[in-house]
Amino acid sequence: MNQECCASNRPVMMLTCSGASNVGQLSNHAAVELTRDGFGKMFCLAGIGGHLDGFVQSAKDVPQMVAIDGCDTGCAKATLEHAEVPLKNYIVLTELGIEKTHDFDLKREELERVKEAVKGVCFENSPLIPVVDQDSVNCCT
Amino acid sequence: MEIKVLGPGCPKCQQTEKIVNEVVAETGVDAQVEKVTDVMEIAKSGVFMTPAVMVDGEVKSVGKIPPKDDIRGWIEK
């Protein structure tokens, strides 16, 4: 893990429902790829759901965050509300025209559509999002 | 009381440690302040960014230098 510090980055925290459907898994894969691409960093929604204080406080204090739900059941959104974490940026994949199925053979075109939507909603609210080192410890915000 | 300042050593982490020590001195609270720089130990706490502050095992602040009034509130309870 890179211990560089004071890189003046403000990484986007990505929280995904990662549910048991194509759209749930699309949310997960999109966050993995966007982390690898350096757009932001995937973070553990389960830790927030478990009310682990480090995770909950991180989600409350992070300046840039996006929650990604696969469908309008809204599990990620509900998890954040339950932990009293303010929702900053939010997308629902079925609202992008992606049909919810239980086929886990994810389509590249849909994955790219999700990634663009995530970037779009984040840039819309904060146009100066930097690219970050995926292995870095983020500090000096 | 045990206070941990989590951070690998950046200026904001050092500043956080400094003001935590100042508040402890100002309030006279019996507390040990420990600086945690080990990245794996920081990761175990679940914090997304540093500096972070823990009081008696509970994460109170992440990714920023907390205001003195906040620190005072955490340790005077």
Short mmCIF file of C-alpha atoms in Angstrom, two decimals:
data_model
loop_
_atom_site.label_atom_id
_atom_site.label_comp_id
_atom_site.label_asym_id
_atom_site.label_seq_id
_atom_site.Cartn_x
_atom_site.Cartn_y
_atom_site.Cartn_z
CA MET A 1 0.00 0.00 0.00
CA ASN A 2 1.31 3.40 -0.96
CA GLN A 3 1.98 5.57 2.07
CA GLU A 4 2.36 8.81 0.16
CA CYS A 5 0.53 11.57 1.83
CA CYS A 6 -0.51 15.15 1.25
CA ALA A 7 -1.28 14.52 -2.42
CA SER A 8 -4.09 17.09 -2.13
CA ASN A 9 -6.54 14.57 -3.52
CA ARG A 10 -10.19 14.35 -2.55
CA PRO A 11 -11.17 10.87 -3.66
CA VAL A 12 -14.73 9.96 -4.53
CA MET A 13 -16.05 7.31 -2.17
CA MET A 14 -18.11 4.78 -4.14
CA LEU A 15 -20.70 2.72 -2.27
CA THR A 16 -22.55 0.02 -4.18
CA CYS A 17 -25.47 -2.22 -3.36
CA SER A 18 -23.60 -5.14 -5.00
CA GLY A 19 -26.89 -7.04 -4.98
CA ALA A 20 -27.80 -10.46 -6.34
CA SER A 21 -28.92 -9.43 -9.81
CA ASN A 22 -27.29 -8.18 -12.99
CA VAL A 23 -27.77 -4.57 -11.93
CA GLY A 24 -26.42 -5.22 -8.42
CA GLN A 25 -23.33 -6.82 -9.87
CA LEU A 26 -23.01 -4.08 -12.49
CA SER A 27 -22.87 -1.56 -9.64
CA ASN A 28 -20.08 -3.59 -8.06
CA HIS A 29 -18.06 -4.10 -11.25
CA ALA A 30 -18.39 -0.46 -12.24
CA ALA A 31 -16.97 0.63 -8.87
CA VAL A 32 -14.13 -1.88 -9.15
CA GLU A 33 -13.21 -0.62 -12.61
CA LEU A 34 -13.54 3.04 -11.63
CA THR A 35 -11.24 2.36 -8.68
CA ARG A 36 -8.71 0.74 -11.00
CA ASP A 37 -9.09 3.66 -13.41
CA GLY A 38 -8.26 6.07 -10.57
CA PHE A 39 -11.60 7.87 -10.65
CA GLY A 40 -12.35 7.16 -7.00
CA LYS A 41 -12.22 4.46 -4.39
CA MET A 42 -14.74 1.75 -3.67
CA PHE A 43 -15.66 1.59 0.00
CA CYS A 44 -17.41 -1.04 2.08
CA LEU A 45 -21.16 -0.53 2.36
CA ALA A 46 -21.36 -3.63 4.56
CA GLY A 47 -19.21 -1.89 7.16
CA ILE A 48 -21.70 0.97 7.19
CA GLY A 49 -24.60 -1.48 7.34
CA GLY A 50 -22.93 -3.09 10.33
CA HIS A 51 -22.67 0.35 11.97
CA LEU A 52 -18.90 0.01 12.40
CA ASP A 53 -17.94 3.46 13.54
CA GLY A 54 -14.86 3.87 11.31
CA PHE A 55 -16.91 3.17 8.21
CA VAL A 56 -19.90 5.25 9.25
CA GLN A 57 -17.81 8.25 10.26
CA SER A 58 -15.80 8.01 7.04
CA ALA A 59 -18.97 8.13 4.97
CA LYS A 60 -20.24 11.10 6.96
CA ASP A 61 -16.99 13.07 6.64
CA VAL A 62 -15.94 12.31 3.05
CA PRO A 63 -16.39 15.33 0.79
CA GLN A 64 -17.17 13.36 -2.39
CA MET A 65 -19.37 10.29 -2.39
CA VAL A 66 -21.67 8.41 -4.74
CA ALA A 67 -24.11 5.67 -3.82
CA ILE A 68 -25.01 3.24 -6.58
CA ASP A 69 -28.14 1.11 -6.37
CA GLY A 70 -28.96 -1.52 -8.96
CA CYS A 71 -32.72 -1.11 -8.70
CA ASP A 72 -35.31 1.07 -7.05
CA THR A 73 -35.52 -1.19 -4.02
CA GLY A 74 -32.74 1.15 -2.94
CA CYS A 75 -30.74 -1.00 -0.52
CA ALA A 76 -27.63 1.20 -0.62
CA LYS A 77 -29.73 4.31 -0.04
CA ALA A 78 -31.61 2.65 2.81
CA THR A 79 -28.37 1.47 4.40
CA LEU A 80 -26.99 5.00 4.38
CA GLU A 81 -30.22 6.43 5.77
CA HIS A 82 -30.22 3.84 8.54
CA ALA A 83 -26.70 4.89 9.51
CA GLU A 84 -27.68 8.59 9.25
CA VAL A 85 -25.17 9.20 6.45
CA PRO A 86 -26.22 12.06 4.18
CA LEU A 87 -26.76 11.00 0.58
CA LYS A 88 -24.62 13.16 -1.71
CA ASN A 89 -24.64 11.73 -5.24
CA TYR A 90 -26.97 8.88 -6.12
CA ILE A 91 -27.84 6.76 -9.13
CA VAL A 92 -30.15 3.79 -9.76
CA LEU A 93 -29.12 1.57 -12.64
CA THR A 94 -32.60 0.55 -13.78
CA GLU A 95 -33.29 4.26 -14.28
CA LEU A 96 -30.49 4.20 -16.89
CA GLY A 97 -32.65 1.86 -18.97
CA ILE A 98 -30.92 -1.33 -17.83
CA GLU A 99 -33.40 -4.13 -17.23
CA LYS A 100 -33.06 -6.04 -13.97
CA THR A 101 -32.49 -9.76 -14.52
CA HIS A 102 -30.71 -12.56 -12.74
CA ASP A 103 -28.32 -13.15 -15.59
CA PHE A 104 -24.82 -12.60 -14.24
CA ASP A 105 -23.18 -12.48 -17.67
CA LEU A 106 -22.72 -8.74 -17.50
CA LYS A 107 -22.72 -6.76 -20.72
CA ARG A 108 -19.75 -4.53 -21.46
CA GLU A 109 -21.97 -1.86 -23.01
CA GLU A 110 -24.09 -1.68 -19.85
CA LEU A 111 -21.01 -1.57 -17.65
CA GLU A 112 -19.64 1.36 -19.64
CA ARG A 113 -23.01 3.10 -19.39
CA VAL A 114 -22.93 2.74 -15.61
CA LYS A 115 -19.37 4.04 -15.36
CA GLU A 116 -20.23 7.09 -17.43
CA ALA A 117 -23.33 7.74 -15.31
CA VAL A 118 -21.30 7.55 -12.10
CA LYS A 119 -18.75 10.00 -13.46
CA GLY A 120 -21.48 12.22 -14.78
CA VAL A 121 -23.37 12.57 -11.51
CA CYS A 122 -20.14 13.25 -9.62
CA PHE A 123 -18.75 15.80 -12.09
CA GLU A 124 -22.13 17.50 -12.22
CA ASN A 125 -21.84 18.33 -8.54
CA SER A 126 -18.07 18.73 -8.34
CA PRO A 127 -16.23 19.35 -11.61
CA LEU A 128 -12.73 19.27 -10.08
CA ILE A 129 -12.53 15.61 -9.11
CA PRO A 130 -8.93 14.41 -9.47
CA VAL A 131 -7.64 11.01 -10.49
CA VAL A 132 -6.22 9.18 -7.47
CA ASP A 133 -3.76 6.40 -6.80
CA GLN A 134 -5.92 3.36 -6.02
CA ASP A 135 -3.48 2.09 -3.38
CA SER A 136 -2.90 5.31 -1.55
CA VAL A 137 -3.95 6.20 1.94
CA ASN A 138 -5.96 9.32 1.45
CA CYS A 139 -5.08 12.22 3.60
CA CYS A 140 -4.72 15.98 3.62
CA THR A 141 -8.13 16.67 2.23
CA MET B 1 -8.91 7.74 28.28
CA GLU B 2 -7.10 6.64 25.14
CA ILE B 3 -6.91 8.92 22.12
CA LYS B 4 -5.41 7.78 18.83
CA VAL B 5 -4.50 10.07 15.96
CA LEU B 6 -4.35 8.01 12.77
CA GLY B 7 -2.17 9.18 9.92
CA PRO B 8 1.00 8.22 8.09
CA GLY B 9 2.76 11.50 8.81
CA CYS B 10 1.41 14.28 6.64
CA PRO B 11 1.29 17.89 7.89
CA LYS B 12 -2.45 17.70 8.59
CA CYS B 13 -1.93 14.54 10.62
CA GLN B 14 0.80 16.28 12.60
CA GLN B 15 -1.40 19.32 13.10
CA THR B 16 -4.23 17.09 14.33
CA GLU B 17 -1.93 15.43 16.86
CA LYS B 18 -0.74 18.86 18.00
CA ILE B 19 -4.20 20.26 18.64
CA VAL B 20 -5.39 17.07 20.31
CA ASN B 21 -2.48 17.38 22.73
CA GLU B 22 -3.31 21.05 23.26
CA VAL B 23 -6.93 20.28 24.12
CA VAL B 24 -5.90 17.50 26.49
CA ALA B 25 -3.55 19.94 28.24
CA GLU B 26 -6.18 22.71 28.35
CA THR B 27 -8.89 20.49 29.79
CA GLY B 28 -6.68 18.55 32.18
CA VAL B 29 -8.35 15.30 31.15
CA ASP B 30 -6.40 12.17 32.03
CA ALA B 31 -5.68 10.86 28.54
CA GLN B 32 -2.92 9.18 26.62
CA VAL B 33 -2.48 10.40 23.05
CA GLU B 34 -0.98 7.91 20.63
CA LYS B 35 0.01 8.59 17.02
CA VAL B 36 -0.73 5.61 14.76
CA THR B 37 1.30 5.63 11.54
CA ASP B 38 1.13 1.97 10.54
CA VAL B 39 -0.97 1.81 7.39
CA MET B 40 -2.34 -1.68 8.06
CA GLU B 41 -3.42 -0.68 11.53
CA ILE B 42 -5.08 2.43 10.12
CA ALA B 43 -6.87 0.31 7.52
CA LYS B 44 -8.22 -2.01 10.24
CA SER B 45 -10.06 0.90 11.81
CA GLY B 46 -12.12 1.29 8.63
CA VAL B 47 -11.22 4.90 7.98
CA PHE B 48 -11.35 6.05 4.37
CA MET B 49 -9.01 8.99 4.80
CA THR B 50 -6.56 10.38 7.30
CA PRO B 51 -6.08 12.20 9.58
CA ALA B 52 -8.58 10.41 11.78
CA VAL B 53 -9.15 10.58 15.52
CA MET B 54 -10.32 7.76 17.78
CA VAL B 55 -11.39 8.22 21.39
CA ASP B 56 -11.58 5.08 23.51
CA GLY B 57 -11.80 2.95 20.38
CA GLU B 58 -14.49 4.97 18.63
CA VAL B 59 -13.73 6.86 15.42
CA LYS B 60 -14.79 10.47 15.86
CA SER B 61 -13.38 12.26 12.82
CA VAL B 62 -12.09 11.25 9.40
CA GLY B 63 -10.12 13.10 6.74
CA LYS B 64 -9.89 16.50 8.37
CA ILE B 65 -8.38 18.47 11.22
CA PRO B 66 -11.20 18.51 13.77
CA PRO B 67 -12.07 21.81 15.48
CA LYS B 68 -10.88 22.15 19.06
CA ASP B 69 -14.45 22.46 20.28
CA ASP B 70 -15.29 19.09 18.77
CA ILE B 71 -12.28 17.46 20.45
CA ARG B 72 -13.24 19.08 23.74
CA GLY B 73 -16.75 17.65 23.40
CA TRP B 74 -15.43 14.16 22.79
CA ILE B 75 -13.09 14.05 25.78
CA GLU B 76 -15.07 16.00 28.37
CA LYS B 77 -18.10 13.70 28.21
#
